[in-house]
Short mmCIF file of C-alpha atoms and ligand atoms in Angstrom, two decimals:
data_model
loop_
_atom_site.label_atom_id
_atom_site.label_comp_id
_atom_site.label_asym_id
_atom_site.label_seq_id
_atom_site.Cartn_x
_atom_site.Cartn_y
_atom_site.Cartn_z
CA MET A 178 11.10 21.94 -9.65
CA ASN A 179 8.77 19.75 -11.94
CA VAL A 180 7.67 16.43 -10.12
CA LEU A 181 6.37 13.09 -12.25
CA ILE A 182 3.83 10.65 -10.36
CA ILE A 183 3.61 7.14 -11.66
CA GLY A 184 0.17 5.46 -10.86
CA GLY A 185 -3.32 6.33 -11.12
CA GLY A 186 -5.05 5.23 -7.74
CA GLY A 187 -6.19 6.66 -4.43
CA ARG A 188 -2.57 6.57 -3.03
CA GLU A 189 -1.19 8.50 -5.98
CA HIS A 190 -4.06 11.06 -5.85
CA THR A 191 -3.07 11.70 -2.13
CA ILE A 192 0.81 11.90 -3.27
CA ALA A 193 -0.24 14.59 -5.74
CA TYR A 194 -2.41 16.40 -3.19
CA LYS A 195 0.67 16.39 -0.96
CA VAL A 196 3.25 17.29 -3.74
CA LYS A 197 0.84 20.17 -4.53
CA GLN A 198 1.06 21.88 -1.15
CA SER A 199 4.65 22.04 -1.72
CA ILE A 200 6.02 25.63 -2.38
CA ARG A 201 9.18 24.07 -4.26
CA VAL A 202 6.90 22.56 -6.99
CA LYS A 203 6.14 24.22 -10.41
CA LYS A 204 4.58 21.45 -12.52
CA ILE A 205 3.34 18.14 -11.54
CA PHE A 206 2.88 15.33 -13.99
CA CYS A 207 1.46 12.05 -13.72
CA THR A 208 0.52 8.89 -15.83
CA PRO A 209 -2.08 7.35 -16.16
CA GLY A 210 -3.64 9.21 -13.35
CA ASN A 211 -7.34 9.17 -12.70
CA ALA A 212 -9.99 12.27 -13.15
CA GLY A 213 -9.04 13.66 -9.64
CA ILE A 214 -5.32 13.27 -9.98
CA LEU A 215 -5.62 14.90 -13.61
CA LYS A 216 -7.33 18.15 -12.05
CA ILE A 217 -4.13 18.86 -10.24
CA CYS A 218 -1.40 17.24 -12.53
CA GLU A 219 -0.78 17.32 -16.52
CA PRO A 220 -1.10 14.17 -18.20
CA VAL A 221 2.25 12.28 -19.61
CA PRO A 222 2.47 11.51 -23.37
CA VAL A 223 4.12 8.24 -22.76
CA PRO A 224 2.29 4.96 -21.55
CA PRO A 225 2.84 4.31 -17.54
CA ASP A 226 4.82 1.14 -18.72
CA ASP A 227 7.64 2.51 -21.04
CA TYR A 228 9.93 3.03 -18.55
CA PRO A 229 12.62 4.30 -20.82
CA GLY A 230 10.06 6.44 -22.54
CA LEU A 231 9.45 7.89 -19.00
CA ALA A 232 13.00 8.49 -18.05
CA LYS A 233 13.43 10.24 -21.48
CA PHE A 234 10.24 12.29 -20.80
CA ALA A 235 11.43 13.18 -17.16
CA SER A 236 15.11 14.09 -18.60
CA GLU A 237 13.31 16.67 -21.40
CA ASN A 238 10.86 18.09 -18.75
CA ASN A 239 12.74 19.19 -16.02
CA VAL A 240 11.75 16.50 -13.72
CA GLY A 241 13.89 16.71 -10.32
CA LEU A 242 11.87 14.09 -8.70
CA THR A 243 9.69 10.98 -9.64
CA ILE A 244 7.46 9.22 -7.17
CA VAL A 245 6.43 5.75 -7.91
CA GLY A 246 3.02 4.79 -6.30
CA PRO A 247 2.56 0.80 -7.29
CA GLU A 248 4.73 -2.11 -6.89
CA VAL A 249 4.71 -3.16 -10.59
CA PRO A 250 6.92 -0.63 -12.07
CA LEU A 251 9.20 -0.76 -9.11
CA CYS A 252 9.61 -4.55 -9.59
CA ALA A 253 9.79 -4.19 -13.56
CA GLY A 254 12.95 -1.85 -12.78
CA ILE A 255 11.75 1.76 -13.39
CA VAL A 256 14.17 2.95 -10.67
CA ASN A 257 17.13 1.23 -12.49
CA GLU A 258 16.03 3.21 -15.60
CA PHE A 259 15.90 6.28 -13.91
CA HIS A 260 19.20 6.12 -12.06
CA ASN A 261 20.86 5.01 -15.32
CA ARG A 262 20.01 8.59 -16.64
CA ASN A 263 21.03 10.19 -13.42
CA LEU A 264 17.79 11.08 -12.37
CA GLN A 265 16.33 11.37 -8.85
CA ILE A 266 13.41 8.92 -8.20
CA PHE A 267 11.56 7.54 -4.90
CA GLY A 268 11.71 4.01 -4.84
CA PRO A 269 13.81 0.97 -4.59
CA ASP A 270 15.66 -0.79 -7.38
CA LYS A 271 14.62 -3.75 -9.20
CA LYS A 272 16.68 -5.93 -6.73
CA GLY A 273 14.81 -4.14 -3.60
CA ALA A 274 11.21 -4.12 -4.87
CA GLN A 275 11.97 -8.16 -4.69
CA LEU A 276 11.00 -7.56 -1.04
CA GLU A 277 7.61 -7.47 -2.61
CA GLY A 278 7.90 -9.14 -5.59
CA SER A 279 8.86 -12.38 -4.07
CA LYS A 280 7.56 -13.45 -1.10
CA ILE A 281 10.21 -16.04 -0.50
CA PHE A 282 12.91 -13.39 -1.14
CA ALA A 283 10.97 -11.73 1.70
CA LYS A 284 10.72 -14.45 3.86
CA GLU A 285 14.44 -15.70 3.34
CA PHE A 286 15.65 -12.02 4.13
CA MET A 287 13.49 -12.08 7.47
CA LYS A 288 15.07 -15.36 8.47
CA LYS A 289 18.61 -13.99 7.52
CA TYR A 290 18.43 -11.11 9.57
CA GLY A 291 16.45 -12.00 12.53
CA ILE A 292 13.17 -10.08 11.88
CA PRO A 293 10.07 -12.11 13.54
CA THR A 294 7.67 -13.61 11.14
CA ALA A 295 5.48 -17.15 10.94
CA ASP A 296 7.63 -20.28 10.13
CA PHE A 297 7.34 -21.44 6.70
CA GLU A 298 8.41 -24.00 3.88
CA CYS A 299 8.98 -22.91 0.30
CA PHE A 300 7.74 -25.13 -2.61
CA ASP A 301 8.34 -25.69 -6.21
CA ASP A 302 6.64 -29.01 -6.35
CA GLN A 303 2.81 -29.61 -5.99
CA LYS A 304 3.13 -33.45 -4.43
CA LYS A 305 5.65 -32.26 -1.84
CA ALA A 306 3.48 -29.29 -0.86
CA LEU A 307 0.52 -31.57 -0.48
CA ALA A 308 2.65 -34.06 1.49
CA TYR A 309 3.84 -31.04 3.98
CA ILE A 310 0.02 -30.11 4.55
CA ASN A 311 -0.70 -33.61 5.54
CA LYS A 312 2.07 -33.80 7.80
CA LYS A 313 1.48 -30.32 9.12
CA GLY A 314 -2.69 -30.11 9.53
CA ALA A 315 -4.43 -27.06 9.87
CA PRO A 316 -4.74 -23.90 10.07
CA LEU A 317 -2.11 -22.80 7.36
CA VAL A 318 -1.64 -20.02 4.92
CA VAL A 319 -0.77 -20.42 1.24
CA LYS A 320 0.81 -17.84 -0.60
CA ALA A 321 1.90 -17.86 -4.15
CA ASP A 322 5.43 -16.45 -4.52
CA GLY A 323 5.19 -13.55 -6.83
CA LEU A 324 2.96 -10.35 -7.57
CA ALA A 325 -0.71 -11.10 -7.51
CA ALA A 326 -2.40 -8.22 -7.07
CA GLY A 327 -3.31 -8.99 -3.43
CA LYS A 328 -5.08 -12.29 -4.34
CA GLY A 329 -2.22 -14.76 -3.83
CA VAL A 330 -2.75 -15.41 -0.11
CA MET A 331 -5.06 -17.90 1.11
CA VAL A 332 -5.88 -18.25 4.63
CA CYS A 333 -6.62 -21.96 5.00
CA GLN A 334 -8.67 -23.51 8.06
CA THR A 335 -8.71 -26.95 7.01
CA VAL A 336 -6.40 -29.43 5.39
CA GLU A 337 -8.59 -29.52 2.27
CA GLU A 338 -8.75 -25.87 1.88
CA ALA A 339 -4.97 -25.82 1.91
CA LYS A 340 -4.65 -28.63 -0.86
CA GLN A 341 -7.39 -26.74 -2.95
CA ALA A 342 -5.49 -23.51 -2.38
CA VAL A 343 -1.97 -25.36 -3.54
CA LYS A 344 -3.91 -26.78 -6.50
CA LEU A 345 -5.17 -23.17 -7.46
CA VAL A 346 -1.78 -21.99 -7.54
CA MET A 347 0.31 -25.05 -9.08
CA GLU A 348 -1.83 -26.89 -11.10
CA ASP A 349 -4.67 -24.31 -12.12
CA LYS A 350 -2.12 -21.69 -12.30
CA ALA A 351 -4.72 -19.32 -11.41
CA PHE A 352 -1.85 -16.56 -10.87
CA GLY A 353 0.43 -17.59 -13.80
CA ASP A 354 4.18 -17.47 -13.22
CA ALA A 355 3.36 -15.77 -9.75
CA GLY A 356 2.46 -19.24 -8.79
CA LYS A 357 5.52 -20.99 -10.17
CA LEU A 358 6.64 -21.40 -6.27
CA LEU A 359 4.64 -20.98 -3.39
CA LEU A 360 5.19 -20.96 0.48
CA ILE A 361 3.19 -22.52 3.11
CA GLU A 362 3.13 -20.47 6.18
CA ASP A 363 1.95 -21.25 9.93
CA MET A 364 -1.23 -19.15 10.90
CA LEU A 365 -0.65 -16.08 12.90
CA TYR A 366 -3.42 -14.57 15.14
CA GLY A 367 -4.08 -11.10 16.58
CA GLU A 368 -4.67 -7.57 15.36
CA GLU A 369 -3.12 -6.32 12.17
CA ALA A 370 -1.19 -2.74 11.84
CA SER A 371 0.86 -1.20 8.90
CA ILE A 372 3.93 0.52 9.30
CA LEU A 373 5.23 2.97 6.31
CA ALA A 374 8.93 3.29 6.94
CA LEU A 375 11.08 5.65 4.82
CA THR A 376 14.68 4.51 3.94
CA ASP A 377 17.39 6.27 1.91
CA GLY A 378 19.61 2.95 2.58
CA LYS A 379 21.42 4.82 5.55
CA SER A 380 18.56 5.41 7.90
CA ILE A 381 15.16 4.55 8.58
CA ILE A 382 12.39 6.18 10.02
CA ALA A 383 8.59 5.33 10.33
CA LEU A 384 5.75 7.28 9.54
CA GLU A 385 2.67 7.41 11.89
CA PRO A 386 1.02 3.96 12.21
CA SER A 387 -2.22 3.11 10.42
CA GLN A 388 -4.60 0.15 10.21
CA ASP A 389 -6.27 -0.92 6.99
CA HIS A 390 -9.73 -2.99 6.71
CA LYS A 391 -8.93 -5.70 4.16
CA ALA A 392 -12.38 -7.77 4.16
CA VAL A 393 -15.24 -6.31 1.93
CA TYR A 394 -17.87 -6.53 4.60
CA ASP A 395 -18.56 -4.93 8.08
CA TYR A 396 -16.71 -6.97 11.06
CA ASP A 397 -14.02 -8.21 9.05
CA GLN A 398 -16.46 -10.46 6.97
CA GLY A 399 -16.30 -11.65 3.27
CA PRO A 400 -13.54 -11.93 0.71
CA ASN A 401 -10.22 -9.79 0.90
CA THR A 402 -10.09 -6.80 -1.29
CA GLY A 403 -7.29 -4.02 -1.73
CA GLY A 404 -8.49 -2.38 1.50
CA MET A 405 -11.86 -0.88 2.43
CA GLY A 406 -10.56 2.00 4.61
CA ALA A 407 -7.99 2.75 7.00
CA TYR A 408 -7.12 5.34 9.93
CA SER A 409 -4.00 6.82 11.75
CA PRO A 410 -2.69 6.76 14.32
CA ALA A 411 -3.53 3.15 15.07
CA PRO A 412 -3.66 2.91 18.86
CA VAL A 413 -2.86 -0.88 18.79
CA VAL A 414 0.46 0.18 17.91
CA THR A 415 1.44 1.61 21.32
CA SER A 416 4.86 3.16 22.11
CA ALA A 417 6.19 -0.10 23.44
CA ILE A 418 5.21 -1.66 20.11
CA MET A 419 6.77 1.20 18.07
CA GLU A 420 9.88 0.52 20.14
CA GLN A 421 9.86 -3.41 19.07
CA VAL A 422 9.11 -2.24 15.31
CA ASN A 423 12.46 -0.17 15.33
CA ARG A 424 14.26 -2.44 17.11
CA LYS A 425 13.41 -6.11 15.68
CA VAL A 426 12.24 -4.95 12.21
CA LEU A 427 13.34 -1.53 10.82
CA GLN A 428 16.80 -1.55 11.84
CA PRO A 429 17.53 -5.30 10.96
CA ALA A 430 16.01 -4.77 7.85
CA LEU A 431 18.23 -1.58 7.17
CA GLU A 432 21.23 -3.54 8.26
CA GLY A 433 20.06 -6.49 5.52
CA LEU A 434 19.70 -4.05 2.79
CA ARG A 435 23.12 -2.47 3.44
CA LYS A 436 24.78 -6.33 3.63
CA GLU A 437 23.12 -7.38 0.61
CA LYS A 438 24.04 -4.26 -1.19
CA ILE A 439 20.38 -3.30 -2.23
CA ASP A 440 20.00 0.42 -3.26
CA PHE A 441 16.38 1.11 -1.36
CA ARG A 442 15.45 4.65 -1.40
CA GLY A 443 11.58 4.60 -0.77
CA VAL A 444 9.13 3.10 1.64
CA LEU A 445 9.32 -0.08 3.12
CA TYR A 446 5.93 -1.01 4.18
CA ALA A 447 5.72 -3.43 7.32
CA GLY A 448 2.27 -5.46 7.53
CA LEU A 449 2.28 -6.59 11.24
CA MET A 450 0.29 -9.09 13.23
CA ILE A 451 0.36 -8.04 16.74
CA LYS A 452 -0.61 -10.34 19.58
CA ASP A 453 -0.03 -10.13 23.66
CA GLY A 454 2.52 -7.19 22.89
CA GLN A 455 4.38 -9.33 20.72
CA ILE A 456 4.76 -8.45 16.67
CA SER A 457 5.31 -10.55 13.64
CA VAL A 458 5.83 -9.12 10.06
CA LEU A 459 3.15 -10.88 7.61
CA GLU A 460 4.61 -9.07 4.65
CA PHE A 461 6.81 -6.37 3.23
CA ASN A 462 5.83 -4.24 0.61
CA VAL A 463 8.21 -1.50 -1.12
CA ARG A 464 5.63 1.26 -1.68
CA PHE A 465 2.93 3.32 0.20
CA GLY A 466 0.08 1.47 1.07
CA ASP A 467 -3.59 1.89 -0.49
CA PRO A 468 -5.61 3.12 1.67
CA GLU A 469 -3.32 3.60 4.28
CA THR A 470 -1.76 6.71 2.54
CA GLN A 471 -5.10 8.40 2.51
CA ALA A 472 -5.17 8.20 6.24
CA VAL A 473 -1.50 9.02 6.87
CA LEU A 474 -0.30 11.72 4.50
CA PRO A 475 -3.08 13.94 5.30
CA ARG A 476 -1.67 14.26 8.92
CA LEU A 477 1.80 15.09 7.64
CA LYS A 478 2.88 18.55 8.31
CA THR A 479 6.59 18.21 6.83
CA ASP A 480 7.04 19.30 3.25
CA PHE A 481 6.34 16.06 1.61
CA VAL A 482 8.73 16.84 -1.56
CA ASP A 483 11.60 17.54 0.75
CA LEU A 484 10.92 14.32 2.50
CA CYS A 485 10.85 12.48 -0.76
CA LEU A 486 13.69 14.31 -2.18
CA ALA A 487 15.81 13.62 0.75
CA THR A 488 15.05 10.01 0.94
CA ALA A 489 15.95 9.74 -3.04
CA ASN A 490 19.27 11.40 -2.53
CA GLY A 491 20.34 9.83 0.80
CA LYS A 492 19.77 12.98 3.08
CA LEU A 493 17.03 11.61 4.89
CA SER A 494 18.64 11.96 8.36
CA SER A 495 18.57 15.89 7.79
CA ILE A 496 14.67 15.74 7.99
CA GLU A 497 12.37 15.78 11.10
CA LEU A 498 8.56 14.89 10.56
CA LYS A 499 5.97 16.76 12.17
CA TRP A 500 2.45 15.56 12.26
CA ASP A 501 -0.79 16.95 12.75
CA PRO A 502 -1.94 15.15 16.11
CA ARG A 503 -5.69 15.10 14.84
CA PRO A 504 -6.58 11.32 13.97
CA ALA A 505 -7.67 10.81 10.33
CA ILE A 506 -9.87 7.97 8.86
CA CYS A 507 -10.53 7.16 5.11
CA VAL A 508 -13.38 5.32 4.12
CA VAL A 509 -13.24 3.60 0.38
CA LEU A 510 -16.30 3.92 -1.74
CA ALA A 511 -16.66 0.75 -3.84
CA SER A 512 -18.43 -0.53 -7.03
CA GLY A 513 -21.19 -3.01 -6.59
CA GLY A 514 -19.79 -6.56 -6.94
CA TYR A 515 -16.56 -5.33 -6.07
CA PRO A 516 -13.93 -7.37 -5.20
CA GLY A 517 -15.86 -9.50 -7.95
CA LYS A 518 -17.24 -8.59 -11.04
CA TYR A 519 -18.55 -4.75 -11.08
CA HIS A 520 -20.10 -2.26 -13.70
CA LYS A 521 -17.99 0.92 -14.80
CA HIS A 522 -18.96 4.02 -16.17
CA LEU A 523 -21.58 5.04 -13.70
CA PRO A 524 -22.01 8.98 -12.75
CA ILE A 525 -20.76 10.00 -9.52
CA SER A 526 -22.23 12.89 -7.68
CA GLY A 527 -22.00 14.97 -4.23
CA ILE A 528 -18.39 15.17 -3.92
CA ASP A 529 -18.06 18.97 -3.66
CA ASP A 530 -21.03 18.72 -1.05
CA ALA A 531 -18.79 16.26 0.96
CA GLU A 532 -15.83 18.70 0.70
CA GLU A 533 -17.68 21.72 2.16
CA ASN A 534 -16.41 20.69 5.49
CA ASN A 535 -12.84 21.94 5.39
CA ASP A 536 -11.75 18.54 7.08
CA VAL A 537 -12.82 16.47 4.62
CA THR A 538 -10.79 15.34 1.31
CA VAL A 539 -11.91 13.02 -1.09
CA PHE A 540 -9.42 11.25 -3.05
CA HIS A 541 -10.38 9.51 -6.46
CA SER A 542 -9.28 5.82 -7.06
CA GLY A 543 -11.09 4.39 -9.97
CA THR A 544 -12.68 7.39 -11.73
CA ASP A 545 -12.59 8.54 -15.02
CA THR A 546 -14.42 11.72 -17.28
CA ARG A 547 -16.97 10.78 -19.83
CA HIS A 548 -18.50 13.60 -22.13
CA GLY A 549 -17.55 16.07 -19.23
CA GLU A 550 -19.20 13.80 -16.46
CA LEU A 551 -17.32 12.30 -13.60
CA VAL A 552 -17.80 8.48 -13.75
CA THR A 553 -16.92 5.35 -12.03
CA ASN A 554 -13.85 3.29 -13.64
CA GLY A 555 -12.69 0.89 -11.11
CA GLY A 556 -13.62 -1.50 -8.06
CA ARG A 557 -12.29 1.06 -5.60
CA VAL A 558 -13.79 4.27 -6.71
CA LEU A 559 -12.91 6.95 -4.09
CA GLY A 560 -11.81 7.40 -0.58
CA VAL A 561 -13.10 9.74 1.81
CA THR A 562 -10.63 11.06 4.31
CA ALA A 563 -11.59 13.04 7.41
CA LEU A 564 -9.66 14.59 10.45
CA GLY A 565 -11.19 14.95 13.73
CA ASP A 566 -10.17 16.12 17.10
CA ASP A 567 -10.51 12.71 18.31
CA LEU A 568 -11.28 9.42 16.39
CA SER A 569 -15.16 9.66 17.10
CA SER A 570 -15.39 13.02 15.70
CA ALA A 571 -13.15 12.23 12.69
CA ILE A 572 -15.76 8.76 12.20
CA GLU A 573 -18.64 11.10 12.30
CA ALA A 574 -17.36 13.71 10.01
CA VAL A 575 -16.22 10.90 7.54
CA TYR A 576 -19.70 9.08 7.57
CA GLU A 577 -21.39 12.79 6.95
CA ALA A 578 -19.51 13.20 3.81
CA VAL A 579 -20.12 9.79 2.64
CA GLU A 580 -23.63 9.94 2.78
CA LYS A 581 -23.48 13.13 0.64
CA ILE A 582 -21.84 11.21 -2.25
CA HIS A 583 -23.77 8.94 -4.62
CA PHE A 584 -23.30 6.34 -7.59
CA ASP A 585 -25.34 3.51 -8.48
CA GLN A 586 -24.65 0.46 -6.37
CA MET A 587 -22.06 2.27 -4.30
CA HIS A 588 -20.97 -0.02 -1.14
CA PHE A 589 -18.67 0.73 1.86
CA ARG A 590 -17.98 -0.23 5.24
CA TRP A 591 -19.72 1.14 8.17
CA ASP A 592 -17.23 0.21 10.68
CA ILE A 593 -13.85 1.74 9.52
CA GLY A 594 -12.21 2.84 12.91
CA ALA A 595 -14.43 1.06 15.35
CA LYS A 596 -11.59 -1.38 16.34
CA ALA A 597 -9.82 1.72 17.69
CA LEU A 598 -12.58 3.01 19.97
CA LYS A 599 -12.95 -0.29 21.91
P1 AMP B 888 -0.04 -10.56 2.92
O1 AMP B 888 -0.10 -10.12 1.35
O2 AMP B 888 1.07 -11.60 2.85
O3 AMP B 888 -0.11 -9.55 3.90
O4 AMP B 888 -1.30 -11.25 3.21
C1 AMP B 888 -2.59 -10.47 3.07
C2 AMP B 888 -3.54 -10.90 4.34
O5 AMP B 888 -3.47 -12.14 4.54
C3 AMP B 888 -2.80 -10.30 5.36
O6 AMP B 888 -3.01 -9.10 5.87
C4 AMP B 888 -3.33 -11.17 6.57
O7 AMP B 888 -4.75 -10.86 6.83
C5 AMP B 888 -3.54 -12.54 5.85
N1 AMP B 888 -2.29 -13.44 6.28
C6 AMP B 888 -1.09 -13.39 5.90
N2 AMP B 888 -0.25 -14.28 6.31
C7 AMP B 888 -1.17 -14.43 7.37
C8 AMP B 888 -0.40 -15.78 8.60
N3 AMP B 888 0.67 -16.09 8.42
N4 AMP B 888 -1.73 -15.72 9.53
C9 AMP B 888 -2.60 -15.12 9.51
N5 AMP B 888 -3.37 -14.45 8.40
C10 AMP B 888 -2.46 -14.06 7.33
N1 LIG B 889 -3.39 -1.86 1.95
C1 LIG B 889 -2.48 -2.82 1.59
C2 LIG B 889 -1.45 -2.64 0.66
O1 LIG B 889 -1.35 -1.43 0.06
O2 LIG B 889 -0.96 -3.55 0.27
#
């Protein structure tokens, strides 16, 4: 069977790496890909946002399974396009993708189906939002409703900050149409964790838990990024917490999807806040997390293509998940200046040295090839993943590998996984 992967980041390189391990697979196609992905996948002569064109390509090239990495094509309806041609595709349809594409849709869904989440109010009018902030007082979290590449959430410690955030969204239109509506949410405290669950619409099953590191600097300082590193499993998700996740989040979500007649065959990602043994959902995403995927999938022993196919064709209950018990950790190597402005096309060296350790894999995020040379091409450039007998050995191995890699102004966090050692 041939497989098509949509996307071009570290998550998609990890997906391609797992697909390549499957004995069922002949050719792997990917668009737009990156330098690492295109070493193991064939490029696709169709732009990544031409969804009818991609469906046509899949029909004509014997593609038995398409796996969608990012949220944008899912929210735009790529899955509907493939289903119209009777093609197997991993991901929710356009309506299901609203769980990520509209934060208000997600919060209302959670409220309707009793899923624990922070109290909130929605606004389409700046004056009313400001009046609510005056009445409610700080701290508060202001969120643009639509997709904003992870930048639409502002955690505000003071009333003034919250008002500025509302102005940024509604008056300055910093997030364009994504900010036509906004929601204001109560602040939650605790430790975060990511649950990636697979559902075929009939059953739902959580993958091993992980934890992301969103802030750019050590000890969670500085602005938020797409994610500077992750590890799996996350000990903050004890078996008692996992039981709550199943009972209070995943099962009610599945029931909600059924009752709302949503065709959801892909990943439901629940971002959790955990405090004093209680969970609350911060957000839903409708795809694998990045960089959580780089820490979770290398531990998966079940054939990944079997798993995705079973999810896409409603046979998930026939699959048994098997895991490598060893923890995995991924450290993201970022461009100088990221998450702000950064330079591109800087030469990268040392990946082969880093991968000399068999427990280390380097996943490409923002990379390209120029005149035969590997160069940077994004804010997050590489994700270095290591497995270890325990988390301390994984941490040691990953930083040993990281120190072998170089590009000008490369920066990364030194404390990935440190929380779990406490
Ligand atoms: P989201 O995209 O909704 O997950 O928000 C991005 C990040 O903002 C989360 O990972 C949290 O760190 C933070 N955040 C979102 N909502 C809240 C909340 N209600 N209380 C505290 N922090 C939050
Ligand atoms: N790592 C956060 C996300 O994928 O949304």
